[in-house]
Amino acid sequence: MDFLHYLVTSIPFFIRAAAVTVELTATALAMGMVIGLVFALMKISGRRFWRCIADTYITVIRGTPLIVQLFAIYFGLATIVDFGSFWSAAIALAVHNGAYIAEIFRGGIQSIDRGQMEAARSLGMSYGLAMRRVILPQAFKRVVPPLGNQFIIGLKDSSLAAFVTMKELFGVSMQLASTHFAELQFYTIAGLYYLALVVLFTFLVNRLERRLKIES
Amino acid sequence: MGKNKGLSLLPGFVFALAILAGCSSRGGTEQEPTFTYAMSGQYRPFNYFDENNQLTGFDVEIGRALAEKMGMKPVPIATPWEGLISGLKAKKYDAILGSMTITPERQKQVDFSDPYYVSGPQLFVRGDSHIKDIQDIKDNTPVGVLISSVYDQEARKYTRNIKNYTSDVTALQDLARGRVEAVITDRFVGTIAAREQKLDIKPVGDLLFVENVGIAFRKGDPLREKVNQAMEEIKADGTYLAISKKYFGTDISN
């Protein structure tokens, strides 16, 4: 059995590659969360100027493919600034997912009843304080499911980093597949590793959701 | 009414698509048979897209000359390097004519023609590099190579820090930018890329080994014999030499 042989012998390669995939995704999504929160707050701000900027950002990023953004950063910006493959991929993933996360946050914030803000303000809290203490904690609970979903998309999208010389799961599987002339086996194996990561992550998100439920 | 009309057009549309998609190689009952040969299209000057987006280069012209000798219609196509052998086995084209080096591992997968040119991998470094030859490549020196190429295998003997590219030319550009410290690629590809794009890179040391480059066919395909025959003919009548001279100013057949 070819497949089992490849599956077992490739473990050290894939484990190292999975670590790279996780590191890249975690870095990118941490940045993406910050970007998402900033743009979500801009989108619901009272000032038209901020709303306009946020709208433009979200429209442009959501309207262009991730691979195009990645190549623009890694190959295109190379003459001006060199981020290297890890940071090029991390920035592209962060900027890309940030746009989607911004919309998720905005939806979460706007789903909180208006009375909450009014009540907080009438207690004498400033807008910022009311956001931090009252609105965002409640919104966070509501955005966990769609956010988890976006993280899974981000994890799978990190595979594109293989095209800017990164040795993550997909990059390693591409290389092994063509070295051993066993495409079906190695791409299947790569798929299994992604699947394992996604299933593990889904389990963690579900546990978080349950914990948040009990607290309420 | 309008809706129904659109629906009735659908089968015809699907049928037309099917015909378009079904243009396979060696089809063509009424016109001459085609010779469809594949390459990466990312390997200037052997095979690349020119400014008019036409696939061209040494490999493309050799394929055209061979097809004419065999009385077939030449159809060069470009497909990613790492999938070339799989595509051949899946009968997506008749041959790989894209500067593929003959290796024992590949011979288990495909049948090769007689070598159609001889070359060798060369180490390229930046103009100001201290690297004098392959022995200066340390365990952690970042080296750029085409994914799943013989250069990829070779580089692994010297360093663990391999950066894989889908094109040798991109790897050379990243070398000039300082993203890798060295690139191993074909001597002609490196020197011509340096000259044409004015990259600050230089070849160092000797050729790492001699490569015999062949045309790959499916196992047991009789087309191989026909192509070997045609290759003899274009070498005898000067067609091969003219193409070789045009690209390299010399005869690269041995």
Short mmCIF file of C-alpha atoms in Angstrom, two decimals:
data_model
loop_
_atom_site.label_atom_id
_atom_site.label_comp_id
_atom_site.label_asym_id
_atom_site.label_seq_id
_atom_site.Cartn_x
_atom_site.Cartn_y
_atom_site.Cartn_z
CA MET A 1 0.00 0.00 0.00
CA ASP A 2 1.69 3.08 -1.38
CA PHE A 3 -0.63 5.43 0.39
CA LEU A 4 -0.01 4.18 3.92
CA HIS A 5 3.71 4.04 3.27
CA TYR A 6 3.73 7.67 2.10
CA LEU A 7 1.41 8.71 4.92
CA VAL A 8 3.77 7.32 7.57
CA THR A 9 7.12 8.26 6.02
CA SER A 10 6.02 11.84 5.35
CA ILE A 11 4.94 12.53 8.95
CA PRO A 12 8.05 14.53 9.96
CA PHE A 13 7.77 16.73 6.85
CA PHE A 14 4.08 17.37 7.32
CA ILE A 15 4.28 18.00 11.06
CA ARG A 16 6.89 20.70 10.47
CA ALA A 17 4.81 22.10 7.63
CA ALA A 18 1.64 22.07 9.76
CA ALA A 19 3.50 24.11 12.37
CA VAL A 20 4.34 26.67 9.68
CA THR A 21 0.72 26.73 8.50
CA VAL A 22 -0.55 27.27 12.05
CA GLU A 23 2.05 29.95 12.79
CA LEU A 24 1.26 31.80 9.58
CA THR A 25 -2.51 31.58 10.08
CA ALA A 26 -2.35 32.62 13.75
CA THR A 27 -0.12 35.61 12.99
CA ALA A 28 -2.29 36.69 10.08
CA LEU A 29 -5.58 36.32 11.92
CA ALA A 30 -4.32 38.15 15.02
CA MET A 31 -3.45 41.07 12.76
CA GLY A 32 -6.70 40.56 10.87
CA MET A 33 -8.70 40.90 14.10
CA VAL A 34 -7.09 44.26 14.87
CA ILE A 35 -7.65 45.47 11.31
CA GLY A 36 -11.23 44.16 11.43
CA LEU A 37 -12.05 45.91 14.71
CA VAL A 38 -10.58 49.23 13.57
CA PHE A 39 -12.52 49.22 10.31
CA ALA A 40 -15.72 48.02 11.98
CA LEU A 41 -15.60 50.99 14.37
CA MET A 42 -14.85 53.29 11.44
CA LYS A 43 -17.85 51.94 9.57
CA ILE A 44 -20.29 52.69 12.40
CA SER A 45 -18.74 56.02 13.33
CA GLY A 46 -20.76 59.22 13.03
CA ARG A 47 -18.17 60.85 10.80
CA ARG A 48 -18.74 60.36 7.09
CA PHE A 49 -15.02 60.61 6.38
CA TRP A 50 -14.23 57.47 8.39
CA ARG A 51 -17.16 55.55 6.96
CA CYS A 52 -15.99 56.36 3.47
CA ILE A 53 -12.46 55.10 4.10
CA ALA A 54 -13.73 51.88 5.67
CA ASP A 55 -16.18 51.32 2.81
CA THR A 56 -13.46 51.78 0.22
CA TYR A 57 -11.10 49.40 1.99
CA ILE A 58 -13.69 46.66 2.38
CA THR A 59 -14.93 47.00 -1.19
CA VAL A 60 -11.46 46.88 -2.74
CA ILE A 61 -10.21 43.98 -0.63
CA ARG A 62 -13.35 41.89 -0.96
CA GLY A 63 -13.45 42.56 -4.69
CA THR A 64 -9.98 41.22 -5.50
CA PRO A 65 -8.64 37.67 -5.18
CA LEU A 66 -6.24 36.86 -2.37
CA ILE A 67 -3.65 35.38 -4.75
CA VAL A 68 -3.55 38.68 -6.66
CA GLN A 69 -3.03 40.60 -3.41
CA LEU A 70 -0.32 38.16 -2.31
CA PHE A 71 1.61 38.42 -5.58
CA ALA A 72 1.25 42.19 -5.59
CA ILE A 73 2.84 42.29 -2.14
CA TYR A 74 5.53 39.64 -2.58
CA PHE A 75 6.59 40.17 -6.20
CA GLY A 76 5.14 43.59 -6.88
CA LEU A 77 6.39 45.54 -3.87
CA ALA A 78 9.77 43.76 -4.01
CA THR A 79 11.41 46.73 -5.69
CA ILE A 80 10.27 49.09 -2.90
CA VAL A 81 10.11 47.00 0.25
CA ASP A 82 10.91 43.35 0.84
CA PHE A 83 8.75 41.64 3.43
CA GLY A 84 10.07 38.15 2.70
CA SER A 85 7.73 35.25 2.09
CA PHE A 86 6.39 34.78 5.62
CA TRP A 87 5.44 38.42 6.19
CA SER A 88 4.17 38.89 2.64
CA ALA A 89 1.81 35.97 3.16
CA ALA A 90 0.89 37.08 6.69
CA ILE A 91 0.13 40.65 5.58
CA ALA A 92 -1.87 39.53 2.57
CA LEU A 93 -3.90 37.11 4.69
CA ALA A 94 -4.40 39.72 7.44
CA VAL A 95 -5.50 42.47 5.08
CA HIS A 96 -7.77 40.08 3.20
CA ASN A 97 -9.41 38.48 6.24
CA GLY A 98 -9.49 41.85 8.01
CA ALA A 99 -12.06 43.09 5.52
CA TYR A 100 -14.36 40.14 6.20
CA ILE A 101 -13.77 40.31 9.95
CA ALA A 102 -14.66 44.02 9.88
CA GLU A 103 -18.07 43.15 8.46
CA ILE A 104 -18.54 40.40 11.04
CA PHE A 105 -17.71 42.81 13.88
CA ARG A 106 -19.94 45.51 12.48
CA GLY A 107 -22.83 43.07 12.28
CA GLY A 108 -22.16 41.98 15.85
CA ILE A 109 -22.00 45.51 17.22
CA GLN A 110 -25.11 46.63 15.38
CA SER A 111 -27.03 43.60 16.61
CA ILE A 112 -26.76 44.89 20.20
CA ASP A 113 -29.90 46.74 21.17
CA ARG A 114 -29.63 50.54 20.84
CA GLY A 115 -31.00 50.93 24.38
CA GLN A 116 -27.78 49.44 25.75
CA MET A 117 -25.75 52.34 24.41
CA GLU A 118 -28.32 54.88 25.53
CA ALA A 119 -28.38 53.42 29.03
CA ALA A 120 -24.60 53.42 29.27
CA ARG A 121 -24.38 57.00 28.07
CA SER A 122 -27.07 58.16 30.51
CA LEU A 123 -24.97 56.66 33.30
CA GLY A 124 -22.35 59.18 32.25
CA MET A 125 -20.03 56.87 30.33
CA SER A 126 -18.20 58.29 27.33
CA TYR A 127 -18.82 56.73 23.90
CA GLY A 128 -15.50 54.90 24.04
CA LEU A 129 -16.03 53.58 27.54
CA ALA A 130 -19.56 52.43 26.74
CA MET A 131 -18.19 50.62 23.68
CA ARG A 132 -15.44 48.93 25.70
CA ARG A 133 -17.46 48.01 28.79
CA VAL A 134 -20.97 47.40 27.49
CA ILE A 135 -21.28 46.94 23.77
CA LEU A 136 -18.12 45.07 22.65
CA PRO A 137 -18.28 42.31 25.32
CA GLN A 138 -21.85 41.49 24.30
CA ALA A 139 -21.02 41.77 20.61
CA PHE A 140 -18.04 39.47 21.01
CA LYS A 141 -20.26 36.65 22.17
CA ARG A 142 -22.39 36.97 19.07
CA VAL A 143 -19.52 37.10 16.61
CA VAL A 144 -17.81 33.91 17.83
CA PRO A 145 -19.59 31.58 15.37
CA PRO A 146 -19.08 33.67 12.19
CA LEU A 147 -15.56 34.53 13.35
CA GLY A 148 -14.73 30.84 13.77
CA ASN A 149 -16.02 30.31 10.27
CA GLN A 150 -13.77 33.08 8.92
CA PHE A 151 -10.77 31.61 10.74
CA ILE A 152 -11.33 28.29 9.00
CA ILE A 153 -11.41 30.07 5.65
CA GLY A 154 -8.22 31.89 6.59
CA LEU A 155 -6.49 28.65 7.55
CA LYS A 156 -7.32 27.07 4.22
CA ASP A 157 -6.36 30.22 2.31
CA SER A 158 -2.90 30.12 3.89
CA SER A 159 -2.14 27.35 1.38
CA LEU A 160 -1.57 30.05 -1.24
CA ALA A 161 1.67 30.93 0.57
CA ALA A 162 3.17 27.90 -1.19
CA PHE A 163 3.36 30.08 -4.30
CA VAL A 164 5.70 32.54 -2.61
CA THR A 165 8.22 29.81 -1.68
CA MET A 166 6.81 28.97 1.74
CA LYS A 167 7.19 25.46 3.06
CA GLU A 168 3.77 25.11 4.63
CA LEU A 169 1.39 22.14 4.23
CA PHE A 170 0.52 22.73 0.60
CA GLY A 171 4.07 23.69 -0.39
CA VAL A 172 5.47 20.52 1.13
CA SER A 173 2.79 18.35 -0.47
CA MET A 174 3.47 19.92 -3.86
CA GLN A 175 7.13 19.14 -3.51
CA LEU A 176 6.66 15.57 -2.26
CA ALA A 177 4.01 14.86 -4.90
CA SER A 178 6.33 15.80 -7.72
CA THR A 179 9.39 14.13 -6.19
CA HIS A 180 7.62 10.78 -5.82
CA PHE A 181 5.27 11.18 -8.80
CA ALA A 182 2.39 10.48 -6.44
CA GLU A 183 0.04 13.46 -6.73
CA LEU A 184 -3.11 11.72 -5.60
CA GLN A 185 -1.47 10.31 -2.48
CA PHE A 186 0.27 13.45 -1.31
CA TYR A 187 -2.55 15.89 -2.04
CA THR A 188 -4.88 13.53 -0.20
CA ILE A 189 -2.45 13.49 2.72
CA ALA A 190 -2.24 17.29 2.69
CA GLY A 191 -6.04 17.39 2.69
CA LEU A 192 -6.11 15.13 5.75
CA TYR A 193 -3.79 17.46 7.67
CA TYR A 194 -5.92 20.49 6.81
CA LEU A 195 -9.02 18.58 7.78
CA ALA A 196 -7.46 17.60 11.11
CA LEU A 197 -6.54 21.23 11.83
CA VAL A 198 -10.02 22.47 10.93
CA VAL A 199 -11.75 19.78 13.01
CA LEU A 200 -9.51 20.54 16.00
CA PHE A 201 -10.17 24.26 15.65
CA THR A 202 -13.93 23.74 15.31
CA PHE A 203 -13.88 21.72 18.52
CA LEU A 204 -12.10 24.57 20.34
CA VAL A 205 -14.56 27.16 19.02
CA ASN A 206 -17.51 25.02 20.11
CA ARG A 207 -16.06 24.73 23.60
CA LEU A 208 -15.60 28.50 23.74
CA GLU A 209 -19.21 28.99 22.67
CA ARG A 210 -20.45 26.65 25.39
CA ARG A 211 -18.36 28.43 28.03
CA LEU A 212 -19.78 31.77 26.99
CA LYS A 213 -23.29 30.32 27.16
CA ILE A 214 -22.88 29.04 30.72
CA GLU A 215 -21.53 32.36 31.89
CA SER A 216 -24.62 34.21 30.77
CA MET B 1 -41.69 33.77 -23.05
CA GLY B 2 -38.20 35.24 -22.91
CA LYS B 3 -37.33 32.79 -20.17
CA ASN B 4 -38.35 29.80 -22.24
CA LYS B 5 -36.32 30.99 -25.17
CA GLY B 6 -33.21 31.23 -23.02
CA LEU B 7 -33.74 27.72 -21.74
CA SER B 8 -34.15 26.26 -25.19
CA LEU B 9 -30.79 27.74 -26.17
CA LEU B 10 -29.06 26.10 -23.22
CA PRO B 11 -28.58 22.59 -24.66
CA GLY B 12 -27.07 24.05 -27.79
CA PHE B 13 -24.75 26.17 -25.71
CA VAL B 14 -23.66 23.21 -23.60
CA PHE B 15 -23.11 21.19 -26.75
CA ALA B 16 -20.92 23.91 -28.23
CA LEU B 17 -18.90 24.03 -25.01
CA ALA B 18 -18.49 20.28 -25.07
CA ILE B 19 -17.14 20.45 -28.59
CA LEU B 20 -14.71 23.21 -27.61
CA ALA B 21 -13.56 21.33 -24.52
CA GLY B 22 -13.25 18.10 -26.43
CA CYS B 23 -10.55 19.35 -28.79
CA SER B 24 -8.12 16.64 -27.79
CA SER B 25 -4.76 15.78 -29.25
CA ARG B 26 -4.41 13.34 -32.12
CA GLY B 27 -8.02 13.97 -32.92
CA GLY B 28 -8.79 15.63 -36.21
CA THR B 29 -10.13 12.98 -38.50
CA GLU B 30 -10.54 15.34 -41.43
CA GLN B 31 -7.40 17.47 -41.02
CA GLU B 32 -3.82 16.34 -40.41
CA PRO B 33 -3.06 14.75 -37.04
CA THR B 34 -1.73 17.04 -34.31
CA PHE B 35 1.46 16.77 -32.30
CA THR B 36 0.65 18.32 -28.92
CA TYR B 37 3.68 18.94 -26.74
CA ALA B 38 3.80 20.50 -23.30
CA MET B 39 6.24 22.67 -21.36
CA SER B 40 6.17 25.09 -18.42
CA GLY B 41 6.39 28.24 -20.54
CA GLN B 42 8.47 29.77 -17.74
CA TYR B 43 11.93 28.81 -18.92
CA ARG B 44 13.27 31.53 -21.12
CA PRO B 45 14.97 31.08 -23.65
CA PHE B 46 13.96 27.42 -24.01
CA ASN B 47 10.24 28.05 -23.67
CA TYR B 48 8.48 31.29 -22.76
CA PHE B 49 5.75 33.72 -23.76
CA ASP B 50 6.92 36.61 -25.91
CA GLU B 51 5.54 40.17 -25.84
CA ASN B 52 2.61 39.10 -28.05
CA ASN B 53 1.77 36.35 -25.54
CA GLN B 54 2.87 33.69 -28.03
CA LEU B 55 4.52 30.60 -26.63
CA THR B 56 7.99 30.54 -28.18
CA GLY B 57 11.59 29.53 -27.58
CA PHE B 58 14.07 26.81 -28.52
CA ASP B 59 11.81 23.95 -27.37
CA VAL B 60 8.79 25.34 -29.20
CA GLU B 61 10.70 25.69 -32.48
CA ILE B 62 12.26 22.22 -32.22
CA GLY B 63 8.75 20.82 -31.67
CA ARG B 64 7.50 22.68 -34.72
CA ALA B 65 10.35 21.34 -36.88
CA LEU B 66 9.72 17.79 -35.65
CA ALA B 67 5.98 18.01 -36.30
CA GLU B 68 6.56 19.27 -39.84
CA LYS B 69 8.91 16.35 -40.53
CA MET B 70 6.27 13.92 -39.23
CA GLY B 71 3.53 15.56 -41.29
CA MET B 72 1.67 16.65 -38.17
CA LYS B 73 0.30 19.95 -36.92
CA PRO B 74 2.41 21.36 -34.05
CA VAL B 75 0.45 22.39 -30.94
CA PRO B 76 2.68 23.66 -28.11
CA ILE B 77 0.96 24.14 -24.76
CA ALA B 78 2.08 25.50 -21.39
CA THR B 79 1.16 23.87 -18.09
CA PRO B 80 2.77 24.14 -14.63
CA TRP B 81 6.09 22.32 -14.39
CA GLU B 82 5.23 20.21 -11.36
CA GLY B 83 2.21 18.69 -13.13
CA LEU B 84 3.83 17.94 -16.48
CA ILE B 85 4.34 14.19 -16.04
CA SER B 86 0.88 13.64 -14.54
CA GLY B 87 -0.69 15.49 -17.46
CA LEU B 88 1.20 13.32 -19.93
CA LYS B 89 0.01 10.14 -18.24
CA ALA B 90 -3.53 11.50 -18.22
CA LYS B 91 -3.25 11.90 -22.03
CA LYS B 92 -3.69 15.66 -21.95
CA TYR B 93 -0.93 15.93 -24.56
CA ASP B 94 1.33 13.62 -26.58
CA ALA B 95 4.76 14.60 -25.29
CA ILE B 96 6.71 16.78 -22.88
CA LEU B 97 9.09 18.90 -24.90
CA GLY B 98 10.13 21.35 -22.23
CA SER B 99 13.77 20.91 -21.29
CA MET B 100 13.18 17.89 -19.11
CA THR B 101 16.40 16.21 -17.99
CA ILE B 102 16.52 12.42 -18.38
CA THR B 103 16.76 10.88 -14.89
CA PRO B 104 16.32 7.28 -13.66
CA GLU B 105 13.32 8.31 -11.50
CA ARG B 106 11.55 9.91 -14.44
CA GLN B 107 12.37 6.94 -16.68
CA LYS B 108 10.21 4.81 -14.40
CA GLN B 109 7.29 7.08 -15.26
CA VAL B 110 7.81 7.94 -18.92
CA ASP B 111 9.83 6.96 -21.99
CA PHE B 112 12.40 9.49 -23.19
CA SER B 113 13.55 10.19 -26.72
CA ASP B 114 17.27 10.34 -27.51
CA PRO B 115 18.73 13.49 -25.89
CA TYR B 116 17.88 16.55 -27.96
CA TYR B 117 20.33 18.83 -26.21
CA VAL B 118 23.05 18.68 -23.58
CA SER B 119 23.47 21.26 -20.86
CA GLY B 120 24.30 21.53 -17.21
CA PRO B 121 23.32 23.28 -14.01
CA GLN B 122 25.33 26.28 -12.95
CA LEU B 123 25.47 28.07 -9.62
CA PHE B 124 24.47 31.73 -9.88
CA VAL B 125 25.12 34.32 -7.17
CA ARG B 126 24.87 38.11 -6.85
CA GLY B 127 27.68 40.19 -8.33
CA ASP B 128 29.05 41.12 -4.89
CA SER B 129 28.74 37.63 -3.37
CA HIS B 130 31.62 35.93 -1.57
CA ILE B 131 30.41 32.52 -2.82
CA LYS B 132 33.05 31.15 -5.21
CA ASP B 133 31.63 27.71 -5.94
CA ILE B 134 29.18 25.08 -4.70
CA GLN B 135 31.43 24.20 -1.73
CA ASP B 136 30.69 27.64 -0.24
CA ILE B 137 27.00 26.75 0.06
CA LYS B 138 26.46 26.05 3.76
CA ASP B 139 23.77 24.06 5.50
CA ASN B 140 21.60 27.16 6.01
CA THR B 141 22.35 29.16 2.86
CA PRO B 142 19.02 30.02 1.19
CA VAL B 143 19.10 28.61 -2.35
CA GLY B 144 16.34 29.17 -4.89
CA VAL B 145 15.40 26.36 -7.28
CA LEU B 146 12.53 25.28 -9.50
CA ILE B 147 10.19 22.97 -7.57
CA SER B 148 10.72 19.26 -8.27
CA SER B 149 13.56 19.81 -10.71
CA VAL B 150 16.94 18.09 -10.90
CA TYR B 151 18.36 21.35 -9.52
CA ASP B 152 16.03 21.01 -6.53
CA GLN B 153 17.45 17.52 -5.86
CA GLU B 154 21.01 18.78 -6.34
CA ALA B 155 20.60 21.77 -4.01
CA ARG B 156 19.41 19.46 -1.22
CA LYS B 157 22.87 17.90 -1.07
CA TYR B 158 24.33 21.20 0.13
CA THR B 159 21.66 23.09 2.05
CA ARG B 160 18.51 22.53 4.06
CA ASN B 161 17.29 26.05 3.32
CA ILE B 162 15.59 25.47 -0.04
CA LYS B 163 13.26 28.07 -1.53
CA ASN B 164 11.03 26.52 -4.18
CA TYR B 165 9.84 28.54 -7.16
CA THR B 166 7.47 27.68 -9.96
CA SER B 167 9.84 29.32 -12.45
CA ASP B 168 13.63 29.52 -12.71
CA VAL B 169 13.37 33.07 -14.01
CA THR B 170 11.46 34.24 -10.91
CA ALA B 171 14.09 32.56 -8.74
CA LEU B 172 16.85 34.51 -10.53
CA GLN B 173 14.94 37.78 -10.01
CA ASP B 174 14.66 37.04 -6.30
CA LEU B 175 18.40 36.28 -6.24
CA ALA B 176 19.14 39.74 -7.60
CA ARG B 177 16.80 41.23 -4.97
CA GLY B 178 18.68 39.43 -2.21
CA ARG B 179 15.92 37.06 -1.14
CA VAL B 180 18.11 34.03 -1.78
CA GLU B 181 21.91 33.79 -1.76
CA ALA B 182 22.22 31.49 -4.77
CA VAL B 183 20.20 29.87 -7.55
CA ILE B 184 20.99 26.65 -9.36
CA THR B 185 19.66 26.62 -12.90
CA ASP B 186 20.65 25.87 -16.46
CA ARG B 187 23.68 27.89 -17.59
CA PHE B 188 21.89 29.32 -20.63
CA VAL B 189 18.77 30.25 -18.68
CA GLY B 190 20.86 32.09 -16.08
CA THR B 191 23.18 33.97 -18.40
CA ILE B 192 20.39 35.02 -20.77
CA ALA B 193 18.12 36.15 -17.91
CA ALA B 194 21.01 38.20 -16.49
CA ARG B 195 21.70 39.81 -19.85
CA GLU B 196 18.10 40.50 -20.88
CA GLN B 197 16.86 41.79 -17.53
CA LYS B 198 20.14 43.40 -16.50
CA LEU B 199 20.23 41.42 -13.27
CA ASP B 200 23.31 41.84 -11.11
CA ILE B 201 24.13 38.12 -10.95
CA LYS B 202 27.07 36.01 -12.10
CA PRO B 203 27.82 32.34 -12.73
CA VAL B 204 30.43 30.81 -10.40
CA GLY B 205 32.30 27.50 -10.43
CA ASP B 206 32.04 24.69 -12.96
CA LEU B 207 28.90 23.04 -14.28
CA LEU B 208 27.66 20.81 -11.46
CA PHE B 209 27.11 17.91 -13.82
CA VAL B 210 26.14 17.20 -17.40
CA GLU B 211 22.45 16.87 -18.19
CA ASN B 212 20.96 14.99 -21.10
CA VAL B 213 17.67 16.59 -21.99
CA GLY B 214 15.00 14.50 -23.68
CA ILE B 215 11.43 14.50 -24.92
CA ALA B 216 9.09 12.47 -22.71
CA PHE B 217 6.34 10.13 -23.96
CA ARG B 218 3.90 7.77 -22.32
CA LYS B 219 5.32 4.31 -21.65
CA GLY B 220 5.37 2.23 -24.82
CA ASP B 221 4.07 4.99 -27.10
CA PRO B 222 5.26 4.29 -30.69
CA LEU B 223 5.34 8.06 -31.27
CA ARG B 224 8.76 8.06 -29.59
CA GLU B 225 10.35 6.19 -32.48
CA LYS B 226 8.81 8.57 -35.00
CA VAL B 227 10.15 11.56 -33.10
CA ASN B 228 13.65 10.05 -32.81
CA GLN B 229 13.55 9.50 -36.56
CA ALA B 230 12.42 13.08 -37.21
CA MET B 231 15.13 14.38 -34.84
CA GLU B 232 17.81 12.61 -36.92
CA GLU B 233 16.36 14.25 -40.01
CA ILE B 234 16.28 17.82 -38.68
CA LYS B 235 19.84 17.41 -37.42
CA ALA B 236 20.94 16.10 -40.85
CA ASP B 237 19.30 18.88 -42.89
CA GLY B 238 20.57 21.78 -40.75
CA THR B 239 17.19 22.80 -39.28
CA TYR B 240 18.32 21.93 -35.74
CA LEU B 241 21.57 23.85 -36.05
CA ALA B 242 19.77 26.95 -37.34
CA ILE B 243 17.42 26.96 -34.34
CA SER B 244 20.26 26.32 -31.91
CA LYS B 245 22.36 29.12 -33.43
CA LYS B 246 19.41 31.52 -33.32
CA TYR B 247 19.02 31.12 -29.54
CA PHE B 248 22.52 30.33 -28.29
CA GLY B 249 24.95 31.17 -31.07
CA THR B 250 26.27 27.63 -30.85
CA ASP B 251 25.30 23.98 -31.35
CA ILE B 252 23.92 22.64 -28.05
CA SER B 253 23.18 19.12 -29.32
CA ASN B 254 26.22 17.59 -27.57
#
